[in-house]
Every structure is written in structure tokens, then in C-alpha cells.
Short mmCIF file of C-alpha atoms in Angstrom, two decimals:
data_model
loop_
_atom_site.label_atom_id
_atom_site.label_comp_id
_atom_site.label_asym_id
_atom_site.label_seq_id
_atom_site.Cartn_x
_atom_site.Cartn_y
_atom_site.Cartn_z
CA MET A 22 50.31 -23.20 -153.78
CA ASN A 23 51.46 -20.92 -156.54
CA SER A 24 48.81 -20.62 -159.15
CA ALA A 25 47.72 -17.36 -160.38
CA ILE A 26 44.79 -17.66 -162.76
CA THR A 27 45.02 -15.49 -166.28
CA PRO A 28 42.33 -12.54 -165.93
CA PRO A 29 39.25 -14.23 -168.72
CA SER A 30 38.81 -11.63 -171.81
CA LEU A 31 34.99 -11.61 -170.47
CA SER A 32 33.71 -10.52 -167.65
CA PHE A 33 30.27 -9.47 -166.14
CA ARG A 34 28.92 -7.03 -164.08
CA ILE A 35 26.88 -9.47 -161.93
CA GLY A 36 30.32 -11.84 -161.61
CA MET A 37 30.65 -15.21 -163.51
CA PHE A 38 27.26 -15.90 -162.66
CA GLY A 39 27.04 -13.51 -165.81
CA ALA A 40 28.67 -16.64 -168.26
CA PHE A 41 25.30 -18.99 -167.15
CA ILE A 42 22.79 -16.59 -167.64
CA ALA A 43 22.10 -17.95 -171.95
CA PRO A 44 22.73 -22.12 -170.03
CA LEU A 45 20.43 -21.11 -167.69
CA VAL A 46 17.44 -19.69 -170.36
CA PHE A 47 17.98 -22.68 -172.91
CA ILE A 48 17.73 -25.37 -170.03
CA VAL A 49 14.08 -23.69 -169.38
CA SER A 50 13.14 -23.25 -172.07
CA THR A 51 14.11 -27.24 -173.20
CA VAL A 52 12.06 -27.94 -169.35
CA ALA A 53 9.23 -25.97 -170.60
CA PHE A 54 8.83 -27.15 -174.31
CA PHE A 55 10.25 -30.86 -173.74
CA VAL A 56 8.14 -31.58 -170.15
CA ILE A 57 5.51 -28.80 -170.00
CA PHE A 58 4.18 -28.45 -173.28
CA ARG A 59 5.46 -31.77 -174.42
CA ALA A 60 6.52 -29.86 -177.64
CA PHE A 61 8.95 -31.58 -179.05
CA ASP A 62 11.39 -28.65 -181.63
CA MET A 63 14.36 -28.49 -182.32
CA ASN A 64 14.06 -24.88 -183.64
CA ALA A 65 12.02 -24.06 -180.26
CA LEU A 66 15.23 -24.86 -178.37
CA THR A 67 17.54 -22.86 -180.65
CA VAL A 68 15.06 -20.07 -179.57
CA GLY A 69 15.70 -20.30 -176.86
CA GLY A 70 19.37 -20.51 -176.38
CA LEU A 71 19.23 -17.22 -178.70
CA ILE A 72 17.24 -15.25 -176.45
CA GLY A 73 19.39 -16.24 -173.46
CA LEU A 74 22.16 -14.87 -175.00
CA PHE A 75 20.58 -11.37 -176.14
CA ILE A 76 19.65 -11.30 -172.00
CA ALA A 77 22.89 -11.79 -171.00
CA ALA A 78 24.87 -9.35 -173.29
CA PRO A 79 23.84 -6.52 -171.54
CA PHE A 80 25.29 -7.76 -168.45
CA ALA A 81 29.22 -8.10 -170.00
CA ARG A 82 31.62 -5.44 -169.48
CA GLY A 83 32.06 -4.80 -173.18
CA TYR A 84 29.00 -5.75 -175.33
CA SER A 85 31.38 -6.29 -178.34
CA LYS A 86 33.28 -8.90 -176.44
CA PHE A 87 30.46 -10.97 -175.67
CA TRP A 88 29.77 -11.46 -179.39
CA ASP A 89 33.44 -11.70 -180.36
CA ALA A 90 32.95 -15.02 -177.55
CA ILE A 91 30.32 -16.05 -179.37
CA MET A 92 32.37 -15.79 -182.47
CA LYS A 93 34.43 -17.78 -181.15
CA GLY A 94 32.93 -20.75 -180.16
CA VAL A 95 30.66 -20.54 -183.43
CA SER A 96 34.05 -20.61 -185.81
CA SER A 97 36.12 -23.35 -183.56
CA GLN A 98 37.48 -25.68 -186.09
CA THR A 99 35.83 -28.49 -183.72
CA SER A 100 32.29 -26.48 -184.13
CA VAL A 101 32.88 -25.97 -187.99
CA MET A 102 33.95 -29.96 -188.41
CA LEU A 103 30.86 -30.95 -186.49
CA LEU A 104 28.33 -28.49 -188.69
CA MET A 105 29.84 -30.02 -192.08
CA LEU A 106 29.87 -33.48 -190.87
CA LEU A 107 26.11 -32.92 -189.77
CA LEU A 108 25.48 -32.13 -193.06
CA SER A 109 27.78 -34.86 -194.80
CA VAL A 110 25.75 -37.57 -192.73
CA GLY A 111 22.63 -36.03 -193.35
CA LEU A 112 22.87 -37.34 -197.19
CA ILE A 113 23.73 -40.87 -196.25
CA SER A 114 21.02 -41.18 -193.59
CA GLU A 115 18.29 -40.08 -196.02
CA LEU A 116 19.55 -42.05 -198.81
CA LEU A 117 18.95 -45.10 -196.77
CA LYS A 118 15.84 -44.19 -195.44
CA THR A 119 14.48 -43.39 -199.37
CA THR A 120 16.00 -46.49 -201.21
CA GLY A 121 14.16 -49.20 -198.81
CA LEU A 122 17.16 -50.56 -196.90
CA SER A 123 14.73 -50.91 -193.51
CA GLU A 124 12.24 -53.13 -195.84
CA GLY A 125 14.76 -55.50 -196.71
CA PHE A 126 15.79 -56.21 -193.14
CA VAL A 127 11.79 -56.52 -192.32
CA TRP A 128 11.89 -59.01 -195.62
CA LEU A 129 15.01 -60.77 -194.17
CA ALA A 130 13.66 -60.94 -190.36
CA LEU A 131 10.39 -62.29 -191.36
CA SER A 132 11.80 -64.83 -193.33
CA VAL A 133 14.04 -66.51 -190.30
CA GLY A 134 11.37 -65.60 -187.81
CA VAL A 135 13.20 -62.78 -185.91
CA ASN A 136 11.50 -60.19 -184.24
CA GLY A 137 10.15 -58.09 -180.51
CA ALA A 138 13.00 -58.67 -177.88
CA ASN A 139 15.57 -60.81 -180.18
CA PHE A 140 15.53 -58.15 -182.98
CA ILE A 141 16.23 -55.54 -180.49
CA ALA A 142 19.49 -57.85 -178.82
CA ILE A 143 20.53 -58.65 -182.44
CA ALA A 144 20.82 -54.77 -183.90
CA PHE A 145 22.21 -53.91 -179.91
CA ILE A 146 25.42 -56.76 -180.87
CA ALA A 147 25.40 -55.27 -184.97
CA VAL A 148 25.57 -51.61 -184.09
CA CYS A 149 28.33 -52.65 -181.49
CA ALA A 150 30.24 -53.92 -184.48
CA ILE A 151 29.75 -51.52 -186.73
CA ALA A 152 30.69 -48.47 -184.26
CA MET A 153 33.90 -50.72 -183.16
CA SER A 154 34.87 -50.45 -187.41
CA THR A 155 34.32 -46.77 -187.47
CA GLY A 156 35.33 -45.35 -184.06
CA SER A 157 32.76 -42.93 -184.44
CA SER A 158 28.91 -43.05 -182.55
CA LEU A 159 27.86 -40.05 -184.74
CA GLY A 160 28.58 -41.47 -188.12
CA THR A 161 27.36 -44.68 -186.31
CA MET A 162 23.68 -43.22 -185.77
CA PHE A 163 23.09 -41.80 -189.07
CA THR A 164 23.72 -45.12 -190.55
CA VAL A 165 21.97 -47.37 -188.50
CA PHE A 166 18.60 -45.41 -187.26
CA PRO A 167 17.33 -45.52 -190.87
CA ILE A 168 17.97 -49.23 -191.52
CA PHE A 169 16.75 -50.90 -187.78
CA TYR A 170 14.58 -48.06 -186.43
CA PRO A 171 11.65 -48.54 -188.70
CA ALA A 172 12.28 -51.86 -189.38
CA GLY A 173 12.15 -52.82 -185.39
CA ALA A 174 8.88 -50.92 -184.92
CA ILE A 175 7.61 -53.14 -187.98
CA LEU A 176 8.82 -56.44 -186.04
CA GLY A 177 7.30 -55.72 -182.97
CA ALA A 178 10.19 -54.38 -181.11
CA ASP A 179 9.18 -51.53 -178.50
CA PRO A 180 10.67 -48.61 -180.03
CA VAL A 181 12.07 -46.71 -176.89
CA LEU A 182 14.23 -50.22 -176.00
CA LEU A 183 15.45 -50.12 -179.66
CA ALA A 184 16.10 -46.21 -179.83
CA GLY A 185 18.33 -46.61 -177.03
CA ALA A 186 20.01 -49.78 -178.20
CA LEU A 187 20.91 -48.46 -181.15
CA LEU A 188 22.29 -45.43 -179.09
CA SER A 189 23.82 -47.72 -177.11
CA GLY A 190 25.62 -49.51 -179.43
CA ALA A 191 27.34 -46.14 -180.89
CA LEU A 192 28.73 -45.19 -177.34
CA PHE A 193 30.46 -48.99 -177.32
CA GLY A 194 32.17 -48.37 -180.31
CA ASP A 195 33.34 -44.90 -179.70
CA ASN A 196 34.14 -46.02 -175.75
CA LEU A 197 36.21 -49.02 -176.89
CA ALA A 198 37.51 -48.93 -180.18
CA PRO A 199 41.46 -48.46 -180.53
CA ILE A 200 40.58 -45.78 -183.89
CA SER A 201 37.59 -43.81 -181.62
CA ASP A 202 38.95 -39.92 -181.21
CA SER A 203 37.91 -40.35 -177.17
CA THR A 204 39.97 -43.54 -176.94
CA ILE A 205 43.37 -41.95 -178.83
CA ILE A 206 42.32 -38.68 -176.70
CA SER A 207 41.40 -40.38 -173.22
CA ALA A 208 45.40 -42.06 -173.80
CA ALA A 209 47.00 -39.48 -174.94
CA THR A 210 46.87 -37.03 -172.38
CA GLN A 211 47.69 -38.80 -169.51
CA LYS A 212 51.24 -38.68 -169.47
CA TYR A 213 53.72 -40.82 -167.54
CA ARG A 214 55.83 -39.50 -164.45
CA THR A 215 58.79 -42.34 -164.46
CA LYS A 216 58.99 -42.67 -168.21
CA GLU A 217 58.65 -40.66 -171.40
CA GLY A 218 55.35 -40.41 -173.08
CA SER A 219 51.63 -40.87 -172.51
CA ALA A 220 49.41 -44.19 -171.99
CA GLU A 221 49.50 -46.89 -175.03
CA ILE A 222 46.09 -47.40 -176.75
CA PRO A 223 46.59 -50.96 -176.76
CA GLY A 224 47.33 -51.04 -173.16
CA VAL A 225 44.45 -48.71 -172.32
CA VAL A 226 41.84 -50.32 -174.69
CA ALA A 227 43.27 -53.77 -173.05
CA SER A 228 42.38 -52.57 -169.72
CA ARG A 229 39.47 -50.66 -170.60
CA THR A 230 37.64 -54.02 -171.57
CA ARG A 231 36.89 -55.10 -167.74
CA TYR A 232 34.75 -52.23 -167.56
CA SER A 233 33.29 -51.83 -171.08
CA LEU A 234 32.75 -55.41 -171.89
CA PRO A 235 30.41 -56.26 -168.73
CA ALA A 236 28.54 -53.01 -169.56
CA ALA A 237 27.51 -54.23 -172.63
CA ALA A 238 27.18 -57.95 -171.52
CA ILE A 239 24.28 -56.51 -168.73
CA ALA A 240 22.85 -54.03 -171.04
CA LEU A 241 22.69 -56.78 -173.92
CA VAL A 242 20.66 -59.20 -170.85
CA LEU A 243 18.31 -56.13 -170.01
CA PHE A 244 17.25 -55.58 -173.49
CA TRP A 245 16.49 -58.68 -174.33
CA VAL A 246 14.46 -59.26 -170.71
CA ILE A 247 13.06 -56.41 -170.51
CA GLY A 248 12.56 -56.13 -174.45
CA PHE A 249 10.53 -59.61 -174.07
CA ALA A 250 8.41 -58.13 -171.75
CA VAL A 251 7.50 -55.11 -173.14
CA SER A 252 7.47 -55.84 -176.99
CA PRO A 253 4.50 -56.74 -178.90
CA GLY A 254 6.70 -59.47 -180.33
CA ALA A 255 5.29 -62.04 -182.59
CA ALA A 256 1.62 -60.25 -182.00
CA ALA A 257 2.74 -57.56 -183.95
CA THR A 258 3.70 -59.84 -187.49
CA GLU A 259 0.31 -61.64 -186.91
CA GLY A 260 -1.38 -61.10 -190.55
CA ILE A 261 1.88 -60.04 -192.24
CA SER A 262 4.87 -62.22 -194.17
CA ALA A 263 7.97 -61.86 -195.71
CA GLY A 264 6.12 -61.54 -199.16
CA ASP A 265 4.44 -58.28 -198.04
CA PHE A 266 7.62 -56.78 -198.58
CA SER A 267 10.49 -55.80 -201.15
CA ALA A 268 14.09 -57.53 -200.49
CA THR A 269 15.24 -55.08 -202.99
CA GLY A 270 16.71 -52.19 -200.43
CA LEU A 271 19.03 -55.00 -198.71
CA TRP A 272 21.16 -53.87 -202.17
CA MET A 273 21.98 -50.95 -200.40
CA LEU A 274 24.17 -52.39 -198.04
CA ILE A 275 26.73 -52.52 -200.39
CA PRO A 276 27.21 -48.70 -199.68
CA VAL A 277 26.74 -49.72 -196.11
CA VAL A 278 29.74 -52.10 -196.67
CA ALA A 279 31.71 -49.73 -199.08
CA LEU A 280 31.30 -46.58 -196.36
CA LEU A 281 32.36 -48.91 -192.96
CA ALA A 282 35.51 -50.40 -194.80
CA VAL A 283 36.69 -46.62 -195.98
CA ALA A 284 36.30 -45.59 -192.64
CA PHE A 285 38.35 -48.44 -191.14
CA ALA A 286 40.86 -48.09 -193.31
CA THR A 287 41.48 -44.08 -194.00
CA ARG A 288 39.44 -43.13 -190.05
CA ASP A 289 38.56 -39.85 -192.44
CA LEU A 290 34.64 -39.70 -192.28
CA PHE A 291 34.38 -37.44 -194.59
CA LYS A 292 35.84 -39.71 -197.06
CA ALA A 293 33.83 -42.59 -196.59
CA ILE A 294 30.71 -40.73 -196.18
CA SER A 295 31.73 -39.55 -200.10
CA VAL A 296 32.40 -43.18 -200.84
CA GLY A 297 29.07 -44.04 -199.40
CA VAL A 298 27.13 -41.51 -200.95
CA LEU A 299 28.60 -42.33 -204.25
CA VAL A 300 28.35 -46.70 -204.07
CA GLY A 301 25.09 -45.44 -202.48
CA VAL A 302 23.56 -43.54 -205.42
CA ILE A 303 25.11 -46.19 -208.40
CA VAL A 304 23.60 -49.39 -206.47
CA GLY A 305 20.28 -47.70 -205.99
CA LEU A 306 19.90 -46.66 -209.77
CA MET A 307 21.26 -50.42 -210.89
CA SER A 308 19.35 -52.26 -208.46
CA GLY A 309 15.92 -49.93 -209.01
CA ALA A 310 15.98 -48.51 -205.60
CA MET A 311 15.44 -45.70 -206.42
CA ASN A 312 15.02 -43.35 -209.94
CA PHE A 313 16.81 -40.54 -210.85
CA SER A 314 14.57 -37.92 -209.44
CA GLY A 315 15.27 -39.69 -205.97
CA VAL A 316 18.42 -38.22 -206.10
CA ILE A 317 17.28 -34.93 -207.01
CA GLY A 318 14.13 -33.53 -208.99
CA VAL A 319 11.35 -31.13 -209.70
CA ASP A 320 7.97 -31.38 -208.50
CA GLY A 321 5.81 -28.10 -209.20
CA ASP A 322 7.94 -25.43 -207.56
CA ALA A 323 9.73 -27.43 -204.91
CA VAL A 324 13.00 -29.28 -205.41
CA THR A 325 12.72 -33.28 -204.17
CA GLY A 326 15.61 -36.23 -203.73
CA PHE A 327 17.57 -37.20 -201.17
CA LEU A 328 20.22 -34.61 -201.37
CA VAL A 329 18.03 -31.81 -200.55
CA GLY A 330 15.64 -33.94 -198.28
CA GLY A 331 18.96 -34.70 -196.69
CA ILE A 332 20.03 -31.69 -196.23
CA ALA A 333 16.87 -30.24 -194.60
CA SER A 334 16.85 -32.88 -192.37
CA MET A 335 20.01 -31.75 -190.54
CA LEU A 336 19.43 -27.91 -190.32
CA PRO A 337 17.43 -27.79 -186.70
CA ILE A 338 20.27 -30.12 -185.54
CA ILE A 339 22.80 -27.47 -186.99
CA GLY A 340 20.58 -24.25 -185.56
CA LEU A 341 21.18 -26.47 -182.49
CA SER A 342 24.72 -26.86 -182.66
CA MET A 343 25.48 -23.39 -183.56
CA ILE A 344 23.79 -22.09 -180.48
CA VAL A 345 25.64 -24.41 -178.24
CA PHE A 346 28.57 -23.89 -179.24
CA ALA A 347 28.08 -19.70 -179.10
CA MET A 348 27.61 -20.10 -175.41
CA LEU A 349 30.52 -22.35 -175.17
CA GLY A 350 32.21 -20.01 -176.49
CA VAL A 351 31.30 -17.28 -173.68
CA LEU A 352 32.30 -19.99 -170.76
CA GLN A 353 35.24 -20.42 -172.48
CA GLU A 354 36.20 -16.55 -172.72
CA ALA A 355 34.91 -15.88 -169.13
CA GLY A 356 37.48 -18.33 -167.65
CA VAL A 357 34.49 -20.50 -165.87
CA LEU A 358 36.49 -24.19 -166.03
CA GLU A 359 39.61 -22.87 -165.37
CA ALA A 360 38.04 -21.28 -162.38
CA ILE A 361 36.51 -24.17 -161.10
CA VAL A 362 39.97 -26.24 -161.72
CA TYR A 363 42.01 -24.22 -159.92
CA LYS A 364 39.58 -23.89 -156.90
CA VAL A 365 39.68 -27.80 -156.89
CA VAL A 366 43.37 -27.89 -157.17
CA ASP A 367 44.28 -25.49 -154.64
CA SER A 368 41.95 -26.97 -152.03
CA GLY A 369 43.63 -29.94 -151.06
CA TRP A 370 40.97 -32.15 -151.38
CA VAL A 371 42.44 -34.59 -153.99
CA ASN A 372 44.98 -36.40 -151.51
CA THR A 373 43.72 -40.00 -152.08
CA PRO A 374 43.08 -42.43 -154.83
CA ARG A 375 39.27 -42.59 -154.45
CA ARG A 376 38.76 -38.91 -154.41
CA ALA A 377 41.39 -38.52 -157.28
CA GLU A 378 39.20 -40.72 -159.08
CA THR A 379 35.86 -39.13 -157.94
CA ALA A 380 37.45 -35.19 -158.73
CA ILE A 381 38.19 -36.98 -162.16
CA GLY A 382 34.44 -38.65 -162.38
CA VAL A 383 32.94 -35.47 -161.77
CA GLY A 384 34.99 -33.31 -163.82
CA THR A 385 34.56 -35.04 -166.64
CA LEU A 386 30.74 -35.34 -165.99
CA ILE A 387 30.98 -31.35 -165.71
CA THR A 388 32.87 -30.80 -168.96
CA ILE A 389 31.13 -33.13 -170.89
CA THR A 390 27.48 -31.36 -170.24
CA LEU A 391 29.16 -27.68 -170.91
CA PHE A 392 29.93 -29.00 -173.99
CA ALA A 393 26.58 -30.44 -175.11
CA SER A 394 28.24 -34.33 -174.74
CA VAL A 395 30.89 -33.39 -177.58
CA ASN A 396 33.44 -36.11 -176.24
CA GLY A 397 36.68 -35.68 -178.16
CA PRO A 398 36.98 -31.66 -177.16
CA SER A 399 35.65 -32.41 -173.83
CA MET A 400 38.17 -34.82 -172.95
CA MET A 401 40.61 -32.30 -174.99
CA VAL A 402 39.71 -29.63 -172.31
CA PHE A 403 39.45 -31.99 -169.19
CA GLY A 404 42.71 -34.34 -170.22
CA PRO A 405 45.17 -32.54 -168.74
CA LEU A 406 43.28 -31.86 -165.62
CA ALA A 407 42.55 -35.48 -164.78
CA ASP A 408 46.29 -36.21 -165.90
CA ARG A 409 46.92 -33.82 -162.69
CA PHE A 410 44.40 -35.04 -160.32
CA GLY A 411 45.48 -38.98 -161.01
CA ALA A 412 48.97 -38.33 -160.62
CA LYS A 413 48.84 -36.84 -157.47
CA VAL A 414 48.00 -39.97 -155.69
CA GLY A 415 50.05 -41.83 -158.32
CA LEU A 416 47.60 -43.54 -160.59
CA HIS A 417 48.19 -45.49 -163.44
CA PRO A 418 47.99 -43.60 -166.74
CA TYR A 419 45.51 -46.51 -167.81
CA ARG A 420 43.28 -46.10 -164.82
CA ARG A 421 43.00 -41.99 -165.15
CA SER A 422 42.79 -42.23 -169.07
CA ASN A 423 39.40 -45.41 -168.41
CA ILE A 424 38.00 -43.32 -165.53
CA MET A 425 37.59 -40.37 -167.81
CA ASP A 426 36.37 -42.13 -170.79
CA CYS A 427 34.18 -44.19 -169.20
CA PHE A 428 32.38 -41.84 -167.58
CA ALA A 429 32.41 -39.44 -170.74
CA LEU A 430 30.95 -41.96 -173.00
CA GLY A 431 28.70 -42.84 -170.01
CA LEU A 432 26.25 -40.63 -168.15
CA GLY A 433 27.93 -37.67 -169.85
CA SER A 434 27.02 -38.58 -173.35
CA ILE A 435 23.37 -38.92 -172.24
CA VAL A 436 23.06 -36.39 -169.77
CA PRO A 437 19.01 -35.09 -170.01
CA LEU A 438 18.68 -31.40 -171.40
CA ALA A 439 22.25 -31.30 -172.86
CA SER A 440 23.33 -34.02 -174.45
CA SER A 441 23.86 -33.96 -178.67
CA PHE A 442 23.09 -37.59 -178.56
CA LEU A 443 19.84 -37.56 -177.24
CA PHE A 444 18.75 -34.73 -179.53
CA ILE A 445 19.84 -36.37 -182.60
CA GLY A 446 18.63 -39.79 -181.86
CA SER A 447 15.06 -38.08 -181.32
CA LEU A 448 15.71 -36.26 -184.85
CA LEU A 449 16.87 -39.50 -186.19
CA THR A 450 13.08 -41.31 -185.13
CA THR A 451 11.12 -38.76 -186.80
CA ASP A 452 9.73 -39.63 -190.58
CA MET A 453 10.04 -42.81 -190.33
CA GLY A 454 7.34 -44.63 -191.61
CA ASP A 455 4.84 -45.74 -188.69
CA ALA A 456 7.31 -46.22 -186.16
CA PRO A 457 6.68 -43.70 -183.48
CA ALA A 458 9.02 -40.30 -183.00
CA LEU A 459 10.65 -40.31 -179.78
CA ASN A 460 11.55 -37.35 -177.95
CA PRO A 461 15.24 -37.44 -176.18
CA PHE A 462 13.83 -37.94 -172.14
CA ALA A 463 12.19 -41.36 -173.77
CA ILE A 464 16.07 -42.39 -175.42
CA PHE A 465 17.55 -41.63 -172.18
CA LEU A 466 15.42 -44.41 -170.20
CA GLY A 467 15.98 -47.05 -173.07
CA ALA A 468 19.83 -46.20 -173.20
CA PHE A 469 20.94 -48.73 -171.37
CA TYR A 470 25.04 -49.26 -171.90
CA PRO A 471 26.11 -45.51 -170.91
CA LEU A 472 23.78 -46.24 -167.73
CA VAL A 473 25.41 -49.65 -166.94
CA LEU A 474 28.66 -48.16 -167.62
CA THR A 475 28.57 -45.47 -165.65
CA LEU A 476 27.44 -47.93 -162.29
CA ILE A 477 30.49 -49.78 -163.20
CA ALA A 478 32.81 -47.22 -163.03
CA MET A 479 31.31 -45.74 -159.60
CA ILE A 480 31.59 -49.18 -158.57
CA ALA A 481 34.99 -49.22 -159.72
CA ILE A 482 36.01 -46.13 -157.88
CA ILE A 483 34.44 -47.41 -154.35
CA THR A 484 35.68 -50.67 -154.57
CA GLY A 485 39.26 -50.27 -156.09
CA PHE A 486 38.39 -52.79 -158.64
CA GLY A 487 41.03 -52.82 -161.46
CA ARG A 488 42.77 -49.64 -160.00
CA ARG A 489 46.65 -49.88 -160.63
CA PHE A 490 49.36 -47.28 -159.86
CA GLU A 491 52.74 -46.33 -161.79
CA GLY A 492 55.19 -48.36 -160.61
CA PRO A 493 59.28 -47.60 -161.52
CA ASN A 494 59.25 -47.33 -165.59
CA GLY A 495 55.67 -46.62 -165.97
CA THR A 496 54.91 -50.48 -164.55
CA LEU A 497 51.54 -51.14 -163.90
CA VAL A 498 51.48 -51.90 -159.70
CA LYS A 499 48.08 -53.02 -157.44
CA THR A 500 49.12 -50.81 -154.59
CA GLN A 501 50.13 -46.80 -153.52
CA ALA A 502 52.84 -48.27 -151.62
CA GLU A 503 54.45 -49.50 -154.70
CA ALA A 504 53.97 -46.67 -156.76
CA VAL A 505 56.08 -43.88 -158.02
CA ILE A 506 54.66 -40.11 -157.13
CA VAL A 507 56.59 -37.70 -158.54
CA GLU A 508 55.23 -34.17 -157.50
CA ASP A 509 54.64 -31.54 -160.68
CA SER A 510 56.50 -28.11 -160.35
CA GLY A 511 53.37 -26.31 -160.84
CA PRO A 512 50.23 -25.86 -161.55
CA ASN A 513 50.10 -26.03 -165.62
CA THR A 514 46.78 -27.30 -165.93
CA ASN A 515 46.68 -26.84 -169.38
CA VAL A 516 43.04 -25.68 -170.34
CA VAL A 517 42.63 -25.99 -174.30
CA THR A 518 40.55 -23.61 -175.99
CA LEU A 519 38.11 -24.25 -178.55
CA GLN A 520 40.09 -23.01 -180.82
CA GLN A 521 42.84 -25.65 -180.10
CA THR A 522 40.38 -28.22 -180.11
CA GLN A 523 41.63 -29.10 -183.86
CA GLY A 524 41.43 -32.00 -186.04
CA LEU A 525 39.07 -33.84 -183.67
CA ASN A 526 36.22 -36.04 -184.85
CA ALA A 527 33.54 -34.29 -183.15
CA LEU A 528 31.82 -36.79 -182.04
#
């Protein structure tokens, strides 16, 4: 096969291993702080990554080229958008946390007798619905954690399962919502070979339900059954009643509904957050859920209020995100992904449907791990490669899209030591009153939906469940013998750079 690789703009004196020095130092420091010393500090992880970059720099052929690669990674459209989105969602998260919406839910749950495992199951269903409405797992997480997590702790819900249920619901919506960027990208990158165009979103969503809905149903049963086994339940609510809590915070459901409505109508998270904050301030002041100093004020020499608190709470994860994108910039400029792709394509190993799907699944996991589980850019980069692998054996664009997305929103989103979702989930469990702060590994253990989704995708690859091929004019056919296989004219892997992932909703 004629597949010359364009020489990378960044090289190392010790070969391509030099590009992995910073990620390896980052992983070692994460294990040291989180596992050995049990010190769950985002700033420490940022330091680990930064030290890794300083160690790697002298090995580069061209010291300035190394730091230019870092600047490209940090200044990419995706990076800047993610950083601004984190700052923005920090405001709505802090607003909901400080205005008593969670206490209002405790009052409501005690009034109707919901506690323990029942609360976990209800929270999972509610978050699935919210995430389907917004199409954004990140926006959903920052909205629901301040509402459900502290309330569940008071009501006797196991915190690990509850945090896992909230994360699972957010990923379910991202996986299946027609307006989700991951759904759109996974469809748009899979081209037909027997007609013009790419996989249609309605068809992709309809075919994806055979994997997503069973995974959600199994996860719901697991949350409920295991929740009953490990949650204190009614024992935790003995001696307390609805009268011990205020229902005033329930007024703050109004800005939540406003945020969701704008997000659904416009698919613009920044606009939705702006509306949510504005409506939240008005409703909070009018209902008495907060006063003017709760918006912004001065106490001695300290500036207070949810605006300042929301920004401050995001700084650790913003620093970590900048380091991750810096390392991605180095990997991208060193041509690591392109080299791996050509190796697989030229090997001739991808010659059966099962092998092609395995390559798509494993390739997706590798790519999304390198991108710290930021699924949109990951699938923009790997999507054209999945398209080529699958088309080589006649797989239908729907099938290619679904295998890629299920691995991305499955295990790919919760890879320990590398998942931004786990780190953000851990951050969102801190400073939640009596609710315990959780480390990323604990949340991983409770994230049943992505784990079950990955298992279902693996079973589908092994057994051929749901496998369809591309027939004449893009039709769905069940056997490879009926498929129309069109050979690609050249390698044309179309590896996308960080700078080319413009306009994506980062998470």
C-alpha cells in the first residue's frame, strides 16, 4: 500500500518515546498522589504534568519547537472553548449549591418517603432525561451534582453509587441524544460508499438504541439492587422529618428549567448558562433563597458571593485541563497518532468484520484516552480512521458510528488516571456539606452505565449482534455477502489536528 507519512514537525533525540515522557510522568504522579499517598488534589496533578513537560523538553530536537507544540495544544479552539465552558458552568453550579435547591429536594423526598436506593434510581432516571434534553454531559454534570449529591447523602444513598449514577446519566444522554455533539460527529465522520453523504443522525440514533437502552436498563437495576444492599436507606433518615428542612430552594428549579429549555432550543450552552444565571439571580433574590451579598460582596478583605466562588472552584480543573491539552499538542505535533494509524492500516490485519470492529473499538479507546476523555475532538480525529477500517469490510456507516460512540461514551469516558469526567466528578463532590468528597477511582467503581455499555459493545463485536453491512444505495443488509464493498483509492486517513476541531462542544 502506498502510504507515505508526512514527517512530523516535532521529533525527539530518543525517538517517538520522547513524546510520551510528559504523559508517563503525569500518570506516575497521579498514581503516587491518588493511590499511594491518597492525596486527592487537582493542583498536584497539574504540577506532575508540568514537571513532565519540563523533563521532556531537552530531549526535543529544537527546544522552541517543543514549546510551540505546547502552545498549539493549549490555544486550540477546543481547549479555549473547554476552559471558557468550565468557567461558565462553575457559576451555575455554585449558584445552585448556595441557594438551597438540594435542601429543597431533601424536603420533597422526605415528604413523599423516598430515600436510599430509591433515590439513586430516581436520580439516574432524572439525569438521563436532563442529559437527553441538553445533549451535553459536562453541562449536565455541573447542573445535577449540586442538586442530587448532597441531598442523597442526607437521605441515606450510598455516595459512590449516587455519584456513579449521576455520571452515568450524563453519559447516557451524550451517547444517545440526537443533539449531542458525540452523536453528530460519530455520524458525520462515517461516509457511505454506495451513495453520497454520511450516516443520517435519525438512523444512527434508532440503531444505537439496541445498545444504549439495554445498558441503561441493566445499570438502573444495578443501581437499585446494589443500592439497597449498601445504602443505609431509611435508617439514615430516622429522627429527621421534612419539617427540619426548607422548601424555599425548590424555587431554583425555575432557572434549571430555563437553562434546559434554552439548551434544547438553541444547542448553545453558553447562551443557556447565561440565561440560567440571570434567571437564577432574579428568582433567588425574589424568593429569599439568597441576598445581594450572595451574588457578590465583601467580607473584611475577602470578596464573597457565588460569582467569585464559582470561578475559584474551577481553577484547579482549568489548570489540569491546560496541562492535558499541552501534552496533547506535543503528541499531535510528534505525529504519534498518524504513525499508529498507518501501522494498523498497512499491516493488513483488518480483513474481517470482527477485526475491523475490534480496531475501531480499541482505536477509539486509545484516542480518547490520549484526549483525556474529551469525546468530541477524539471522534473528530479517529472518526475518519474508523470510517476506513469499517468500509474495508463493508460495514454500514450506522454500525461504524455505533461501535465508535459506544466505546467513547463507555469505558473511554472513565479510564482511570486519564478521564476528565472522573476528575470533574471528584471535584463536584467536594464542599457539599455533610456529603463525602470522593476520589476519581471511587466514582469509576459506581459508573455502571459506561461499564455495561462497553460490555454490550464487546459482546456485539464477538457475536455480531446488530451488525449490518452497506448494500446497494446505502441500504442495510445483514450479511457481508450482500454488501457492496468499494475499495478506497488511497490511504487518505484524514487525521484531524487539534486546531481543526473548531466549533465542537468539548464534552
